[in-house]
Amino acid sequence: MKNKFINFTKSFFITLCCIGIQIGCQSCEKSDDNTVVPPPVVKPVNVDFYLTKADKSILFTKQQTGISSYVENSLPTINVMSNVAYQEIDGFGYSLTGGSALHINKMSSSARANLLKELFKTDGNNIGVSYLRISIGASDLDAAPFSYNDLPAGETDVNMDKFSISEDQKNLIPVLKEILAINPAIKIMGSPWSPPTWMKTNQNSKGGSLKPEYYDAYAKYFVKYVQAMASEGITIDAITVQNEPLHPGNNPSLLMEAADQAVFVKNHLGPAFETNGIATKIIIYDHNADRTDYPISILNDLDAKKYIDGSAFHLYGGNINDLTKVHTAHPDKNLYFTEQWVGLNEKFEDNLKWHTRELIIGATRNWCKTVLEWNLAADSNLEPHTDGGCTECLGALTIDGNNVTKNVAYYIIAHASKFVRPGSKRINSNNISELPNVAFKTPNGAIVVIVLNNTGVQKTFNINAENEPITTTLDAGAVGTYIW
């Protein structure tokens, strides 16, 4: 029995040794002279990788694993060509509505300071929001409609003697000043939802059109607005002529047809800005991608075009790729993506995928200089809003007192805003349907690539950028930002 055991043990040991030799040799090769060649050395990867997963298990977090140096394979490859550049980026951010400012301003000074630092600084875990859109007068996410020249019925004020931004001085302006103290270079766009009601055909904040006899007065209203904000130390980089000019059913709102907007810009607003030395950009349209004929028709009017910087878009209708039609028709004018809301009852994973694919990637691949989500903040009851305003708009943040909850729009913007700084340029990369992506070169020479796994399964792929190709993996529906 003892001899049988010894023989068995010897046999088992020899077998293990043989297996060990075979396993060890799988990672080695023999040269022609039978010397053992070691496996290739995998170089450390000098690429940062930030990840958000569709199941929320990882939310915009820098990863220590998940990427490796490229070794020849047959996986899909995103090829980045930094020598082929397109539009310059102005920034990524949100609409700072009156309601957003209200909630932020009501926070304790320390809680507010911490939140604004996280939003507008770029170091550490801060996300570096670089562009804001605000309303000129009320939007539908204020508690009630207002303008800067509200008058009793029957009164008018064409000289703007009673113009006042006092309503904005309650919450919006104090918050903007704190933001500017953190990031003095942040760009701010103003958009009106409605003129003063006495200028309108229906004398109401909702719907109606601007009476032609008040075109000059309304142009002066814009001049007064830019000047009043400047007196507060707030530079308005751009204005859109009218938010959603083909949607007069909101509150506030205004119907402004393309032909009327062209007349207003070329004969009134443009000359008023020029006469008063106002450098604020004039941006037309500010509505959905399904009516690219609207901005194109205005830009075709050369007398209007000379005053116009570009066109702004939302995506509640149409296809994001249609924006390139406007660029093709007028390549000397800029494009901006200025609004898209997230609905209260929509799934995180669905919004993460759709907004990243259509806006962060789609809008920038179709020439937009900005991508802005609607809106920055609401409370857990989705208030405030006007009577007739949006009752399901989920903010990027939910703020209840000093308690802040981050929602999907926070992470969507963060994947771009932290790294794709103003002055970055979009550069060429091949788009893969299963892996939509966009690439940028920053002012300091970094390469940033944002990728979405647009499928229902895990995907491993390569990114070939800056002489340091990598292989990486994203779970279904995940978003990755890669920085060289």
PDB file of C-alpha atoms in Angstrom, residues 269-447:
ATOM      1  CA  LEU A 269     -32.166  95.274 -33.033  1.00  0.00           C
ATOM      2  CA  GLY A 270     -28.993  95.146 -35.103  1.00  0.00           C
ATOM      3  CA  PRO A 271     -28.835  98.902 -35.692  1.00  0.00           C
ATOM      4  CA  ALA A 272     -29.689  99.582 -32.013  1.00  0.00           C
ATOM      5  CA  PHE A 273     -26.792  97.426 -30.834  1.00  0.00           C
ATOM      6  CA  GLU A 274     -24.493  99.031 -33.373  1.00  0.00           C
ATOM      7  CA  THR A 275     -25.516 102.585 -32.426  1.00  0.00           C
ATOM      8  CA  ASN A 276     -25.015 101.904 -28.730  1.00  0.00           C
ATOM      9  CA  GLY A 277     -21.685 100.121 -29.149  1.00  0.00           C
ATOM     10  CA  ILE A 278     -23.020  96.803 -27.840  1.00  0.00           C
ATOM     11  CA  ALA A 279     -20.843  93.815 -28.755  1.00  0.00           C
ATOM     12  CA  THR A 280     -23.305  91.192 -27.476  1.00  0.00           C
ATOM     13  CA  LYS A 281     -23.841  88.543 -30.155  1.00  0.00           C
ATOM     14  CA  ILE A 282     -27.253  88.291 -31.815  1.00  0.00           C
ATOM     15  CA  ILE A 283     -28.407  84.677 -32.288  1.00  0.00           C
ATOM     16  CA  ILE A 284     -31.565  83.789 -34.187  1.00  0.00           C
ATOM     17  CA  TYR A 285     -34.208  81.046 -34.067  1.00  0.00           C
ATOM     18  CA  ASP A 286     -33.604  79.149 -30.740  1.00  0.00           C
ATOM     19  CA  HIS A 287     -36.029  76.334 -31.540  1.00  0.00           C
ATOM     20  CA  ASN A 288     -36.230  72.807 -32.909  1.00  0.00           C
ATOM     21  CA  ALA A 289     -34.095  71.082 -35.536  1.00  0.00           C
ATOM     22  CA  ASP A 290     -37.119  70.325 -37.725  1.00  0.00           C
ATOM     23  CA  ARG A 291     -37.334  73.904 -39.036  1.00  0.00           C
ATOM     24  CA  THR A 292     -33.883  74.646 -40.354  1.00  0.00           C
ATOM     25  CA  ASP A 293     -35.616  76.730 -43.045  1.00  0.00           C
ATOM     26  CA  TYR A 294     -36.345  79.369 -40.376  1.00  0.00           C
ATOM     27  CA  PRO A 295     -32.725  80.400 -39.647  1.00  0.00           C
ATOM     28  CA  ILE A 296     -31.601  79.776 -43.225  1.00  0.00           C
ATOM     29  CA  SER A 297     -34.258  82.132 -44.584  1.00  0.00           C
ATOM     30  CA  ILE A 298     -33.159  84.910 -42.211  1.00  0.00           C
ATOM     31  CA  LEU A 299     -29.479  84.405 -43.017  1.00  0.00           C
ATOM     32  CA  ASN A 300     -30.318  84.547 -46.710  1.00  0.00           C
ATOM     33  CA  ASP A 301     -31.305  88.176 -46.093  1.00  0.00           C
ATOM     34  CA  LEU A 302     -27.907  89.850 -46.274  1.00  0.00           C
ATOM     35  CA  ASP A 303     -29.139  92.992 -44.518  1.00  0.00           C
ATOM     36  CA  ALA A 304     -30.112  90.865 -41.522  1.00  0.00           C
ATOM     37  CA  LYS A 305     -27.172  88.472 -41.770  1.00  0.00           C
ATOM     38  CA  LYS A 306     -24.559  91.150 -41.170  1.00  0.00           C
ATOM     39  CA  TYR A 307     -25.841  91.610 -37.610  1.00  0.00           C
ATOM     40  CA  ILE A 308     -26.159  87.892 -36.789  1.00  0.00           C
ATOM     41  CA  ASP A 309     -23.559  85.671 -35.125  1.00  0.00           C
ATOM     42  CA  GLY A 310     -25.446  82.396 -35.639  1.00  0.00           C
ATOM     43  CA  SER A 311     -28.452  80.188 -34.920  1.00  0.00           C
ATOM     44  CA  ALA A 312     -29.592  78.281 -31.815  1.00  0.00           C
ATOM     45  CA  PHE A 313     -31.404  74.957 -31.577  1.00  0.00           C
ATOM     46  CA  HIS A 314     -33.426  72.627 -29.370  1.00  0.00           C
ATOM     47  CA  LEU A 315     -34.302  69.003 -30.182  1.00  0.00           C
ATOM     48  CA  TYR A 316     -37.935  68.480 -29.219  1.00  0.00           C
ATOM     49  CA  GLY A 317     -38.495  67.921 -32.937  1.00  0.00           C
ATOM     50  CA  GLY A 318     -36.360  66.982 -35.917  1.00  0.00           C
ATOM     51  CA  ASN A 319     -33.008  65.244 -36.332  1.00  0.00           C
ATOM     52  CA  ILE A 320     -29.775  66.543 -34.853  1.00  0.00           C
ATOM     53  CA  ASN A 321     -27.951  65.870 -38.127  1.00  0.00           C
ATOM     54  CA  ASP A 322     -30.148  68.458 -39.852  1.00  0.00           C
ATOM     55  CA  LEU A 323     -28.203  71.214 -38.095  1.00  0.00           C
ATOM     56  CA  THR A 324     -25.403  70.658 -40.585  1.00  0.00           C
ATOM     57  CA  LYS A 325     -27.786  71.941 -43.281  1.00  0.00           C
ATOM     58  CA  VAL A 326     -27.601  75.365 -41.650  1.00  0.00           C
ATOM     59  CA  HIS A 327     -23.807  75.204 -41.454  1.00  0.00           C
ATOM     60  CA  THR A 328     -23.605  74.145 -45.100  1.00  0.00           C
ATOM     61  CA  ALA A 329     -25.899  76.977 -46.206  1.00  0.00           C
ATOM     62  CA  HIS A 330     -23.998  79.594 -44.159  1.00  0.00           C
ATOM     63  CA  PRO A 331     -20.620  78.206 -43.040  1.00  0.00           C
ATOM     64  CA  ASP A 332     -19.515  81.644 -41.831  1.00  0.00           C
ATOM     65  CA  LYS A 333     -22.161  81.657 -39.078  1.00  0.00           C
ATOM     66  CA  ASN A 334     -22.097  79.761 -35.768  1.00  0.00           C
ATOM     67  CA  LEU A 335     -24.443  77.150 -34.319  1.00  0.00           C
ATOM     68  CA  TYR A 336     -25.439  76.714 -30.673  1.00  0.00           C
ATOM     69  CA  PHE A 337     -27.404  74.025 -28.870  1.00  0.00           C
ATOM     70  CA  THR A 338     -29.278  75.843 -26.116  1.00  0.00           C
ATOM     71  CA  GLU A 339     -31.971  73.664 -24.525  1.00  0.00           C
ATOM     72  CA  GLN A 340     -33.176  70.135 -23.842  1.00  0.00           C
ATOM     73  CA  TRP A 341     -35.159  69.039 -20.815  1.00  0.00           C
ATOM     74  CA  VAL A 342     -35.178  65.775 -18.881  1.00  0.00           C
ATOM     75  CA  GLY A 343     -38.606  64.472 -17.867  1.00  0.00           C
ATOM     76  CA  LEU A 344     -39.386  63.499 -14.281  1.00  0.00           C
ATOM     77  CA  ASN A 345     -40.646  60.024 -15.138  1.00  0.00           C
ATOM     78  CA  GLU A 346     -37.926  59.041 -17.603  1.00  0.00           C
ATOM     79  CA  LYS A 347     -35.277  56.433 -16.771  1.00  0.00           C
ATOM     80  CA  PHE A 348     -31.718  57.473 -15.901  1.00  0.00           C
ATOM     81  CA  GLU A 349     -30.207  54.996 -18.351  1.00  0.00           C
ATOM     82  CA  ASP A 350     -32.444  56.133 -21.222  1.00  0.00           C
ATOM     83  CA  ASN A 351     -31.627  59.802 -20.707  1.00  0.00           C
ATOM     84  CA  LEU A 352     -27.918  59.146 -20.250  1.00  0.00           C
ATOM     85  CA  LYS A 353     -27.803  57.363 -23.587  1.00  0.00           C
ATOM     86  CA  TRP A 354     -30.096  59.680 -25.572  1.00  0.00           C
ATOM     87  CA  HIS A 355     -28.675  63.004 -24.359  1.00  0.00           C
ATOM     88  CA  THR A 356     -25.069  61.875 -24.687  1.00  0.00           C
ATOM     89  CA  ARG A 357     -25.640  60.481 -28.187  1.00  0.00           C
ATOM     90  CA  GLU A 358     -27.828  63.295 -29.551  1.00  0.00           C
ATOM     91  CA  LEU A 359     -26.417  66.339 -27.742  1.00  0.00           C
ATOM     92  CA  ILE A 360     -22.921  65.939 -26.321  1.00  0.00           C
ATOM     93  CA  ILE A 361     -21.873  63.906 -29.366  1.00  0.00           C
ATOM     94  CA  GLY A 362     -24.521  64.700 -31.984  1.00  0.00           C
ATOM     95  CA  ALA A 363     -24.808  68.456 -31.557  1.00  0.00           C
ATOM     96  CA  THR A 364     -21.055  69.015 -31.455  1.00  0.00           C
ATOM     97  CA  ARG A 365     -20.487  66.735 -34.460  1.00  0.00           C
ATOM     98  CA  ASN A 366     -23.018  68.970 -36.222  1.00  0.00           C
ATOM     99  CA  TRP A 367     -21.121  72.211 -35.566  1.00  0.00           C
ATOM    100  CA  CYS A 368     -22.584  73.442 -32.268  1.00  0.00           C
ATOM    101  CA  LYS A 369     -20.330  75.564 -30.055  1.00  0.00           C
ATOM    102  CA  THR A 370     -22.401  74.921 -26.914  1.00  0.00           C
ATOM    103  CA  VAL A 371     -24.522  72.192 -25.383  1.00  0.00           C
ATOM    104  CA  LEU A 372     -26.881  73.364 -22.638  1.00  0.00           C
ATOM    105  CA  GLU A 373     -29.335  71.298 -20.602  1.00  0.00           C
ATOM    106  CA  TRP A 374     -32.645  72.635 -19.280  1.00  0.00           C
ATOM    107  CA  ASN A 375     -32.484  73.410 -16.409  1.00  0.00           C
ATOM    108  CA  LEU A 376     -29.954  73.645 -13.574  1.00  0.00           C
ATOM    109  CA  ALA A 377     -32.193  73.113 -10.531  1.00  0.00           C
ATOM    110  CA  ALA A 378     -35.693  72.611  -9.174  1.00  0.00           C
ATOM    111  CA  ASP A 379     -36.969  71.312  -5.850  1.00  0.00           C
ATOM    112  CA  SER A 380     -38.456  67.870  -5.263  1.00  0.00           C
ATOM    113  CA  ASN A 381     -41.896  69.213  -6.245  1.00  0.00           C
ATOM    114  CA  LEU A 382     -40.442  70.533  -9.545  1.00  0.00           C
ATOM    115  CA  GLU A 383     -41.222  74.084  -8.530  1.00  0.00           C
ATOM    116  CA  PRO A 384     -41.373  76.922  -9.249  1.00  0.00           C
ATOM    117  CA  HIS A 385     -43.112  77.197 -12.597  1.00  0.00           C
ATOM    118  CA  THR A 386     -45.656  79.563 -14.065  1.00  0.00           C
ATOM    119  CA  ASP A 387     -49.312  78.727 -14.567  1.00  0.00           C
ATOM    120  CA  GLY A 388     -48.985  76.838 -17.853  1.00  0.00           C
ATOM    121  CA  GLY A 389     -45.227  76.310 -17.535  1.00  0.00           C
ATOM    122  CA  CYS A 390     -43.377  72.992 -17.422  1.00  0.00           C
ATOM    123  CA  THR A 391     -44.523  70.741 -14.569  1.00  0.00           C
ATOM    124  CA  GLU A 392     -42.243  67.771 -15.342  1.00  0.00           C
ATOM    125  CA  CYS A 393     -38.841  69.391 -15.976  1.00  0.00           C
ATOM    126  CA  LEU A 394     -36.295  67.577 -13.823  1.00  0.00           C
ATOM    127  CA  GLY A 395     -33.343  69.807 -13.034  1.00  0.00           C
ATOM    128  CA  ALA A 396     -29.743  68.664 -13.182  1.00  0.00           C
ATOM    129  CA  LEU A 397     -29.984  69.171  -9.425  1.00  0.00           C
ATOM    130  CA  THR A 398     -32.850  68.721  -6.996  1.00  0.00           C
ATOM    131  CA  ILE A 399     -32.407  71.252  -4.192  1.00  0.00           C
ATOM    132  CA  ASP A 400     -34.460  71.128  -0.994  1.00  0.00           C
ATOM    133  CA  GLY A 401     -32.992  73.588   1.466  1.00  0.00           C
ATOM    134  CA  ASN A 402     -29.323  72.636   1.740  1.00  0.00           C
ATOM    135  CA  ASN A 403     -29.903  69.097   0.469  1.00  0.00           C
ATOM    136  CA  VAL A 404     -28.727  68.564  -3.107  1.00  0.00           C
ATOM    137  CA  THR A 405     -29.412  65.509  -5.267  1.00  0.00           C
ATOM    138  CA  LYS A 406     -27.575  65.099  -8.565  1.00  0.00           C
ATOM    139  CA  ASN A 407     -29.714  63.956 -11.484  1.00  0.00           C
ATOM    140  CA  VAL A 408     -28.812  62.600 -14.892  1.00  0.00           C
ATOM    141  CA  ALA A 409     -28.259  65.977 -16.618  1.00  0.00           C
ATOM    142  CA  TYR A 410     -25.515  66.749 -14.093  1.00  0.00           C
ATOM    143  CA  TYR A 411     -23.510  63.744 -15.270  1.00  0.00           C
ATOM    144  CA  ILE A 412     -24.292  64.263 -18.967  1.00  0.00           C
ATOM    145  CA  ILE A 413     -22.767  67.752 -18.908  1.00  0.00           C
ATOM    146  CA  ALA A 414     -19.921  66.813 -16.553  1.00  0.00           C
ATOM    147  CA  HIS A 415     -18.516  64.325 -19.079  1.00  0.00           C
ATOM    148  CA  ALA A 416     -17.775  67.262 -21.400  1.00  0.00           C
ATOM    149  CA  SER A 417     -17.581  70.421 -19.291  1.00  0.00           C
ATOM    150  CA  LYS A 418     -14.719  69.377 -17.003  1.00  0.00           C
ATOM    151  CA  PHE A 419     -12.279  68.615 -19.811  1.00  0.00           C
ATOM    152  CA  VAL A 420     -13.514  70.290 -23.018  1.00  0.00           C
ATOM    153  CA  ARG A 421     -12.703  73.809 -21.947  1.00  0.00           C
ATOM    154  CA  PRO A 422     -13.706  76.960 -23.844  1.00  0.00           C
ATOM    155  CA  GLY A 423     -11.405  77.432 -26.808  1.00  0.00           C
ATOM    156  CA  SER A 424     -11.169  73.695 -27.444  1.00  0.00           C
ATOM    157  CA  LYS A 425     -11.748  72.601 -31.009  1.00  0.00           C
ATOM    158  CA  ARG A 426     -13.637  69.588 -32.212  1.00  0.00           C
ATOM    159  CA  ILE A 427     -11.302  67.321 -34.154  1.00  0.00           C
ATOM    160  CA  ASN A 428     -11.898  64.445 -36.524  1.00  0.00           C
ATOM    161  CA  SER A 429     -12.835  60.955 -35.370  1.00  0.00           C
ATOM    162  CA  ASN A 430     -14.645  58.187 -37.227  1.00  0.00           C
ATOM    163  CA  ASN A 431     -18.138  57.590 -35.914  1.00  0.00           C
ATOM    164  CA  ILE A 432     -19.150  53.992 -35.187  1.00  0.00           C
ATOM    165  CA  SER A 433     -22.893  53.335 -34.823  1.00  0.00           C
ATOM    166  CA  GLU A 434     -22.422  51.089 -31.796  1.00  0.00           C
ATOM    167  CA  LEU A 435     -19.859  53.478 -30.282  1.00  0.00           C
ATOM    168  CA  PRO A 436     -20.909  57.090 -31.028  1.00  0.00           C
ATOM    169  CA  ASN A 437     -18.065  59.418 -30.125  1.00  0.00           C
ATOM    170  CA  VAL A 438     -16.652  62.902 -30.458  1.00  0.00           C
ATOM    171  CA  ALA A 439     -13.101  64.190 -30.033  1.00  0.00           C
ATOM    172  CA  PHE A 440     -11.636  67.564 -29.056  1.00  0.00           C
ATOM    173  CA  LYS A 441      -8.247  69.208 -28.712  1.00  0.00           C
ATOM    174  CA  THR A 442      -8.060  71.609 -25.768  1.00  0.00           C
ATOM    175  CA  PRO A 443      -6.172  74.915 -25.634  1.00  0.00           C
ATOM    176  CA  ASN A 444      -3.400  73.253 -23.591  1.00  0.00           C
ATOM    177  CA  GLY A 445      -3.005  70.491 -26.181  1.00  0.00           C
ATOM    178  CA  ALA A 446      -4.866  67.669 -24.425  1.00  0.00           C
ATOM    179  CA  ILE A 447      -6.999  65.279 -26.475  1.00  0.00           C
TER     180      ILE A 447
END
